[in-house]
PDB file of C-alpha atoms in Angstrom:
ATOM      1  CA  UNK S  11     -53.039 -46.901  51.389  1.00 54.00           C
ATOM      2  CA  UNK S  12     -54.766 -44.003  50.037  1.00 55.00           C
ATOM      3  CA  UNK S  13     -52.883 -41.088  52.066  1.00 55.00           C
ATOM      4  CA  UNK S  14     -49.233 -43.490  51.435  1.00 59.00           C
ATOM      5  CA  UNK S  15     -49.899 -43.415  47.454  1.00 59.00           C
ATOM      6  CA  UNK S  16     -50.783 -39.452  48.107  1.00 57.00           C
ATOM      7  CA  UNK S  17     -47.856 -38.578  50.074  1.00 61.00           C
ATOM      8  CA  UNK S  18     -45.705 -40.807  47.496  1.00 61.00           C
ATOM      9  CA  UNK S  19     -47.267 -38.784  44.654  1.00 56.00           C
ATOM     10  CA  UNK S  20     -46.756 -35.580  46.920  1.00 59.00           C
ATOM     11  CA  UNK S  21     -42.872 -36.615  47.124  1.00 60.00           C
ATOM     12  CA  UNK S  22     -42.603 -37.314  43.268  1.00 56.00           C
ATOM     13  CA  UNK S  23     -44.430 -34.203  42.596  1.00 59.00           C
ATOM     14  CA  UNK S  24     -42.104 -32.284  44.865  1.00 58.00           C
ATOM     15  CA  UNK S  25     -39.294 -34.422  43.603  1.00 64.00           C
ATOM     16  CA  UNK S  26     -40.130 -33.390  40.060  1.00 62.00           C
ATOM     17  CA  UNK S  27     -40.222 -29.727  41.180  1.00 64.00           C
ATOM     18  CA  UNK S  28     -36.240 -29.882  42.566  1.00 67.00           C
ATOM     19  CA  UNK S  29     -35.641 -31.802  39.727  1.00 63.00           C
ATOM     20  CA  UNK S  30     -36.896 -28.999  37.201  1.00 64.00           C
ATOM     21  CA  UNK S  31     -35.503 -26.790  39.551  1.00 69.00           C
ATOM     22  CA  UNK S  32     -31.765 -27.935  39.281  1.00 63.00           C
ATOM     23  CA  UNK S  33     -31.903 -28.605  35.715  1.00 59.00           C
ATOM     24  CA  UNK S  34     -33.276 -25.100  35.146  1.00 61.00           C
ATOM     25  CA  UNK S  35     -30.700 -23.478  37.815  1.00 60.00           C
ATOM     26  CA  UNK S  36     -27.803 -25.952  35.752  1.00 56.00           C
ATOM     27  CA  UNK S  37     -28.541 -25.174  32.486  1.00 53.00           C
ATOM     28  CA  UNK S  38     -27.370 -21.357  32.379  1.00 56.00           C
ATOM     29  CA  UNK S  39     -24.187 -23.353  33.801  1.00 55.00           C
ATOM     30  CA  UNK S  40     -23.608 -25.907  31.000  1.00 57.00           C
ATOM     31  CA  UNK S  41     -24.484 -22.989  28.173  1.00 62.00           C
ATOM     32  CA  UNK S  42     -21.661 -20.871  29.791  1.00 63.00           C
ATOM     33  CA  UNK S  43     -19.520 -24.301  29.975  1.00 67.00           C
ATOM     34  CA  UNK S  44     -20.037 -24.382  26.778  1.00 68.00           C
ATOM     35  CA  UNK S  45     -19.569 -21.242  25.148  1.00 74.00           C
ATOM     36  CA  UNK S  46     -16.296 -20.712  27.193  1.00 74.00           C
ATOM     37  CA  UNK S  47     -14.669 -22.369  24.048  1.00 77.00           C
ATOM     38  CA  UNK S  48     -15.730 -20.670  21.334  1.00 78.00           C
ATOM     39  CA  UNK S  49     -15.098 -17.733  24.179  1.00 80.00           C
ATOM     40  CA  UNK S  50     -11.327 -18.495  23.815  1.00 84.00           C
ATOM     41  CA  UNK S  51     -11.548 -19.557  20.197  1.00 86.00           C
ATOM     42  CA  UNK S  52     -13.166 -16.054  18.954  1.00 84.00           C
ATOM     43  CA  UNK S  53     -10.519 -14.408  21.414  1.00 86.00           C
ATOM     44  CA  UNK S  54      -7.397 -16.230  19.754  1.00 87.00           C
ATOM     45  CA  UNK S  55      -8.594 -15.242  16.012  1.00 87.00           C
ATOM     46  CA  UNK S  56      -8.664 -11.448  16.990  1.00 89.00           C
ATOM     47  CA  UNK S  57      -5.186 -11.569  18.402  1.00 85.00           C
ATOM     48  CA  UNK S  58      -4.112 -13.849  15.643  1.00 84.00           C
ATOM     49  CA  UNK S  59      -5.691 -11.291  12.640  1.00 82.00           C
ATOM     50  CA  UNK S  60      -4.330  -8.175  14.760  1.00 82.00           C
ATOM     51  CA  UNK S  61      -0.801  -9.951  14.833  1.00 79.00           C
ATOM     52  CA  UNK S  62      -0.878 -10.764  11.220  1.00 83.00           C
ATOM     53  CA  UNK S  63      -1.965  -7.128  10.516  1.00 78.00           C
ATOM     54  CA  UNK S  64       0.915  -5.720  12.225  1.00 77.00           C
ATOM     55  CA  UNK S  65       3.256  -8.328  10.772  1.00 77.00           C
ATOM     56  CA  UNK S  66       1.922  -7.427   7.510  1.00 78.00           C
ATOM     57  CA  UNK S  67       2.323  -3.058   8.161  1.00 78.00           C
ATOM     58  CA  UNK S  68       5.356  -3.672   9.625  1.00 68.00           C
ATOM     59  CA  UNK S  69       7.103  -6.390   6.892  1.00 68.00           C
ATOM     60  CA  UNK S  70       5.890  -2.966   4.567  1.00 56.00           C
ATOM     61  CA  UNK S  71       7.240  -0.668   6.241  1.00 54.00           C
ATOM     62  CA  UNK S  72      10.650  -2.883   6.510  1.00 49.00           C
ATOM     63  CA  UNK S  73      10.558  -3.327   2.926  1.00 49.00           C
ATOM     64  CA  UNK S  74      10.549   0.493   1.848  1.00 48.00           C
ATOM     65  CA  UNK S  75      13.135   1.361   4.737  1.00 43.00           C
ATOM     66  CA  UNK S  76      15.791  -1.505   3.573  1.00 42.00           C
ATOM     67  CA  UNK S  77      14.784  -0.619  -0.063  1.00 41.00           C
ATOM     68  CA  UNK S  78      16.272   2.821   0.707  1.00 39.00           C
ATOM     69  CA  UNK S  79      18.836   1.829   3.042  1.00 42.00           C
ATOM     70  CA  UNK S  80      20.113  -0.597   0.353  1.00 40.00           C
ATOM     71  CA  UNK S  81      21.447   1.720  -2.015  1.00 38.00           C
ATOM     72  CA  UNK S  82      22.892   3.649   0.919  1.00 38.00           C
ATOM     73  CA  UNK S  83      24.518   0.679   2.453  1.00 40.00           C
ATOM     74  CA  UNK S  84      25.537   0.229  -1.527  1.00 40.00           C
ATOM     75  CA  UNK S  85      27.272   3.414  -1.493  1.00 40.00           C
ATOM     76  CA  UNK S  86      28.745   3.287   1.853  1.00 40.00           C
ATOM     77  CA  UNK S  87      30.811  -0.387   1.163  1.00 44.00           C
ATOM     78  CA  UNK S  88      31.890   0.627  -1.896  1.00 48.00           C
ATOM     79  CA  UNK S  89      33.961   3.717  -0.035  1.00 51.00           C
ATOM     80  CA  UNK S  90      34.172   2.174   3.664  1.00 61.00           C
ATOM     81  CA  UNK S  91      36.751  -0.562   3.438  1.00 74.00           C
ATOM     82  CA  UNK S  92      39.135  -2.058   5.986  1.00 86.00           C
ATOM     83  CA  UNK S  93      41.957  -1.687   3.988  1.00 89.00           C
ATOM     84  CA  UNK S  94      43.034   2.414   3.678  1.00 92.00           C
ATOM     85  CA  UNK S  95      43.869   3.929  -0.115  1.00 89.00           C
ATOM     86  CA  UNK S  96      47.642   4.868  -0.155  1.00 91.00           C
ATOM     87  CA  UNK S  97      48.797   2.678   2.586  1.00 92.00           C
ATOM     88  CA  UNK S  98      47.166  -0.960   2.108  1.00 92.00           C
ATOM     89  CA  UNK S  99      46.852  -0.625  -1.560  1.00 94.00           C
ATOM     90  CA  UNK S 100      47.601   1.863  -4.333  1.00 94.00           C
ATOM     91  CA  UNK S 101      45.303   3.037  -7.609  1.00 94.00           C
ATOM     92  CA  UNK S 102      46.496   4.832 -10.469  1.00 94.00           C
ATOM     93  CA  UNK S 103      44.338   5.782 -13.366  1.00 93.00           C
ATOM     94  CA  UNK S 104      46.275   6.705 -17.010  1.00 92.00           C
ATOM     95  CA  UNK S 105      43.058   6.809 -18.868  1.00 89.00           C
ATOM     96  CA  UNK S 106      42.706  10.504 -19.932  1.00 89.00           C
ATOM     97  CA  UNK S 107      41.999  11.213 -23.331  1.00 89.00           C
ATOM     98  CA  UNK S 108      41.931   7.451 -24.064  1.00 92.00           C
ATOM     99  CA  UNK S 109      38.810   5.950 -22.116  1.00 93.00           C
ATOM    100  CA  UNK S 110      35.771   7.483 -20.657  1.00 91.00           C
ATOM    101  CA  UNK S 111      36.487   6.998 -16.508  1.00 91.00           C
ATOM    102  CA  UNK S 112      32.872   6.185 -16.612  1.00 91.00           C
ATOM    103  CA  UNK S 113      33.020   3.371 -19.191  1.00 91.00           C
ATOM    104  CA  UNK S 114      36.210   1.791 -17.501  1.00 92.00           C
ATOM    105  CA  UNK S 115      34.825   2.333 -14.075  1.00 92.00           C
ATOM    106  CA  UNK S 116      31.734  -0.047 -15.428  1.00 90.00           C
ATOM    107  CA  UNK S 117      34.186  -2.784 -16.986  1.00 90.00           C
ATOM    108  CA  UNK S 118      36.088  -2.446 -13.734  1.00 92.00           C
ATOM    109  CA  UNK S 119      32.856  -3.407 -11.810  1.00 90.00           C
ATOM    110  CA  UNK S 120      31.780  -6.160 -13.617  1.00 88.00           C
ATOM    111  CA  UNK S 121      34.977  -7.638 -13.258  1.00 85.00           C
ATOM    112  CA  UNK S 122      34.635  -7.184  -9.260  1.00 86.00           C
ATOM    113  CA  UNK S 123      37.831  -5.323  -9.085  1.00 90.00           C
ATOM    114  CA  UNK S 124      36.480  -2.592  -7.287  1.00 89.00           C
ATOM    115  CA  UNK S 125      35.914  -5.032  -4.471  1.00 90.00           C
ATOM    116  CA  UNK S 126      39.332  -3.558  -2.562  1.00 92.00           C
ATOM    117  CA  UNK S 127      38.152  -6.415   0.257  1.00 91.00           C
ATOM    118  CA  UNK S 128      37.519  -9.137  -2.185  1.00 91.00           C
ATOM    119  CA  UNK S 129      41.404  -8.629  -3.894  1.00 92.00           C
ATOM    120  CA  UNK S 130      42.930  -8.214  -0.952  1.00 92.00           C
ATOM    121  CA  UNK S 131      41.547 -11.246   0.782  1.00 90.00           C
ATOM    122  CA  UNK S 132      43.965 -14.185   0.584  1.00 90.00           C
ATOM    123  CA  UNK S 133      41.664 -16.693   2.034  1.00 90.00           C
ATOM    124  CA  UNK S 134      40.219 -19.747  -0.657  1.00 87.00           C
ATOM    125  CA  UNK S 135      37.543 -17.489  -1.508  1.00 88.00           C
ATOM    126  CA  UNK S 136      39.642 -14.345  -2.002  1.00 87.00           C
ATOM    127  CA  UNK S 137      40.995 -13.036  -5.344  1.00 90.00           C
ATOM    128  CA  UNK S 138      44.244 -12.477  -3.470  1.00 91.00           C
ATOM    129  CA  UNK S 139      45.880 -10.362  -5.535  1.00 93.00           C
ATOM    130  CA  UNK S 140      49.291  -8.491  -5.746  1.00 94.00           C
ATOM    131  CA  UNK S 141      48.211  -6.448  -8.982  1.00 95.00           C
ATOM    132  CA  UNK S 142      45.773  -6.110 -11.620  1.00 95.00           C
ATOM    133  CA  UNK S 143      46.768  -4.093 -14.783  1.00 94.00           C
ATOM    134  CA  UNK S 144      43.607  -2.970 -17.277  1.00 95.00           C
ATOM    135  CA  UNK S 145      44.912  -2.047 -21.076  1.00 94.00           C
ATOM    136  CA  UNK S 146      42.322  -0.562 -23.157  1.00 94.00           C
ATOM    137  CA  UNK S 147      42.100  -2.128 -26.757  1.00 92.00           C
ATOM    138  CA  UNK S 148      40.362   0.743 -28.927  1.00 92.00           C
ATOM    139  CA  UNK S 149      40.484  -1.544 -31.856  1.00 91.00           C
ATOM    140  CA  UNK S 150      38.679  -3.956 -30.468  1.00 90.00           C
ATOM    141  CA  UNK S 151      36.735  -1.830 -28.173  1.00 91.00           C
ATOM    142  CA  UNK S 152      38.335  -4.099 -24.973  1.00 91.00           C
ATOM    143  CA  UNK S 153      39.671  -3.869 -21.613  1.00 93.00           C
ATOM    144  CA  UNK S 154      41.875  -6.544 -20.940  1.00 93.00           C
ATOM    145  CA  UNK S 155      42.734  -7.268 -17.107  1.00 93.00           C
ATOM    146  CA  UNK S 156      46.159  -8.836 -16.168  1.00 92.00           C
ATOM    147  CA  UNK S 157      45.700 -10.057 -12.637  1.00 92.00           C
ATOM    148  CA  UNK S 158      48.443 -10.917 -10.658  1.00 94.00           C
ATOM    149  CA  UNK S 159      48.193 -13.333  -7.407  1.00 94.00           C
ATOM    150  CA  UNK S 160      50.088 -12.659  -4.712  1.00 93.00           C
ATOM    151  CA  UNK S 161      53.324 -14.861  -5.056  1.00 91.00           C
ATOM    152  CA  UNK S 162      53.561 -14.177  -9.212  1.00 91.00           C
ATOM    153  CA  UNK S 163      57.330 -14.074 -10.497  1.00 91.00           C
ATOM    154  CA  UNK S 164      58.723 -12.216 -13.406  1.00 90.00           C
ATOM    155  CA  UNK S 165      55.702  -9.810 -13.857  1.00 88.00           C
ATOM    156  CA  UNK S 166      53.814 -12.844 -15.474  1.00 89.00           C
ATOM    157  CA  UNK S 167      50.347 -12.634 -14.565  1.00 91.00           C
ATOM    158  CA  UNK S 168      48.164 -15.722 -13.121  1.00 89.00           C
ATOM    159  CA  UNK S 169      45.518 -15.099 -15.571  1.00 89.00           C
ATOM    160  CA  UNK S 170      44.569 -12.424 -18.261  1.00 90.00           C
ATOM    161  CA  UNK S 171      40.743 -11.870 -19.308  1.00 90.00           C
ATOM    162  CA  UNK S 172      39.076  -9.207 -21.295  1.00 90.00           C
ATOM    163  CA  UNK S 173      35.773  -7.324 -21.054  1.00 90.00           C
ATOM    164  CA  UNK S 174      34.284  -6.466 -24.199  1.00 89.00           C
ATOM    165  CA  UNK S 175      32.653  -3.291 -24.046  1.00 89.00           C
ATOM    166  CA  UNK S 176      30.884  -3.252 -27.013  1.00 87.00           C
ATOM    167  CA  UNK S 177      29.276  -6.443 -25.794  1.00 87.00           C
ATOM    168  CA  UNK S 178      29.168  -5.803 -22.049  1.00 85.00           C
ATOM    169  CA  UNK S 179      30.293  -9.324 -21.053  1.00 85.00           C
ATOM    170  CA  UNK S 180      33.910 -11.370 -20.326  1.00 85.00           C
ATOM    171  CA  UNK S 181      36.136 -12.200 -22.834  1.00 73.00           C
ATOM    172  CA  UNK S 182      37.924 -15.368 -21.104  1.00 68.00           C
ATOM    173  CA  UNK S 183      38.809 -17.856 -23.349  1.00 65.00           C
ATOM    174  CA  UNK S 184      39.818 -15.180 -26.508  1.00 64.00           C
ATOM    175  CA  UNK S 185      42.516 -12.493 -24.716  1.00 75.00           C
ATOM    176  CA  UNK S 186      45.732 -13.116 -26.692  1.00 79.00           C
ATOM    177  CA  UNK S 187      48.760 -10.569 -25.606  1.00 82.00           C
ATOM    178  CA  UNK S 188      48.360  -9.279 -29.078  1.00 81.00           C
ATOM    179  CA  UNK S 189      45.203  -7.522 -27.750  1.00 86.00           C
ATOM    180  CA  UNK S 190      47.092  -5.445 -24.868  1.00 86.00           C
ATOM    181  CA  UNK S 191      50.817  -5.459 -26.271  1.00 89.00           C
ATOM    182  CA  UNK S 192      51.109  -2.110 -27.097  1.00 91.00           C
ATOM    183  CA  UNK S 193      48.061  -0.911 -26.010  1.00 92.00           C
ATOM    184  CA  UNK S 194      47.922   2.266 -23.148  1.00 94.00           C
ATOM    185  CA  UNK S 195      47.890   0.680 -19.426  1.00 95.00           C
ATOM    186  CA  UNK S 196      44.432   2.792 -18.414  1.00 95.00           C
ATOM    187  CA  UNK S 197      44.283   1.149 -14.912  1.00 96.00           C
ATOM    188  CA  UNK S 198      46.367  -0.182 -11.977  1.00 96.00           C
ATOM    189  CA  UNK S 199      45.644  -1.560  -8.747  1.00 95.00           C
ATOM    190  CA  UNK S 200      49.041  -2.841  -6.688  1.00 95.00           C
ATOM    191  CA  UNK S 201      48.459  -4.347  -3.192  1.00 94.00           C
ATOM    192  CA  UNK S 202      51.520  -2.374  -0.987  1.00 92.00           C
ATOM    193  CA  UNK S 203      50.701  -4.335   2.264  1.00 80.00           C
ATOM    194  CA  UNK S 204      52.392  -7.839   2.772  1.00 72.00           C
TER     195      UNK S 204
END
């Protein structure tokens, strides 16, 4: 009975030994187990932080590019229309040695008509106009617009408004004809297209 408990002990004893043996050998295994998350975790915030970096160099370098490009692109609709000078529309200017052209070209702006596109558009969100007439008011210091839509009859315009230079804002509820009846005609935009 002696030599069976022996041999059993011998077996456990060896047993153990494996034992130790495979936990030892499968332990490296379960640590790289693991780590392989926080593996693929560390991995994803690198390319995550470089992505935002470039994001962030690049959104800079796209915001002093369109800064620039905006006053260009500015510049360039104000001159680049689809309609052509002389054959879709005609401008005459009678403002020498009454108005600054500077001064009237400012009025003119804030009253969008140097949007050729805008009055020429007939759509529901068009001006559509036939002709806009500017009078300059030195009394009063005022440009007052009559704006024809296309359609108008008997050279009565659709609406009349004023710009009050002195003031730099519209004047739309106080232009009487008094203020342009004989006053000098400074500006005149006439759409010749039908």
């Amino acid at each position: 009975m002696n030599v069976t408990i022996n041999r059993q002990a011998r077996d456990v004893m060896a047993d153990k030994d494996e034992l130790l043996e495979q936990v030892k050998s499968e332990k490296p295994v379960k640590n790289k187990i693991l780590s392989l998350p926080f593996l693929i975790i560390g991995f994803l915030v690198i390319v995550f932080g470089a992505f935002m970096l470039y994001a962030m160099i690049h959104q800079h370098v796209t915001n002093n590019s369109s800064s620039s490009q905006t006053s260009t692109t500015t510049k360039t609709k104000r001159t680049s229309s689809k309609y052509v000078a002389g054959k879709d529309y005609k401008i005459t200017y009678n403002n020498q040695g009454v108005i600054d052209k500077a001064t009237l070209d400012k009025g003119l702006k804030v009253s969008y008509l140097t949007d050729v596109d805008d009055l020429m558009d007939t759509s529901s969100n068009g001006s559509n106009m036939a002709k806009v007439e500017v009078y300059y008011n030195k009394d009063k210091n005022l440009l007052v617009e009559r704006l024809f839509e296309n359609g108008y009859k008997d050279n009565q315009p659709t609406q009349t408004v004023g710009y009050d230079l002195s003031e730099e804002k519209m004047n739309l509820d106080k232009t009487d004809p008094v203020d342009y009846l004989n006053q000098p005609l400074v500006y005149k935009w006439e759409k010749l297209t039908k």
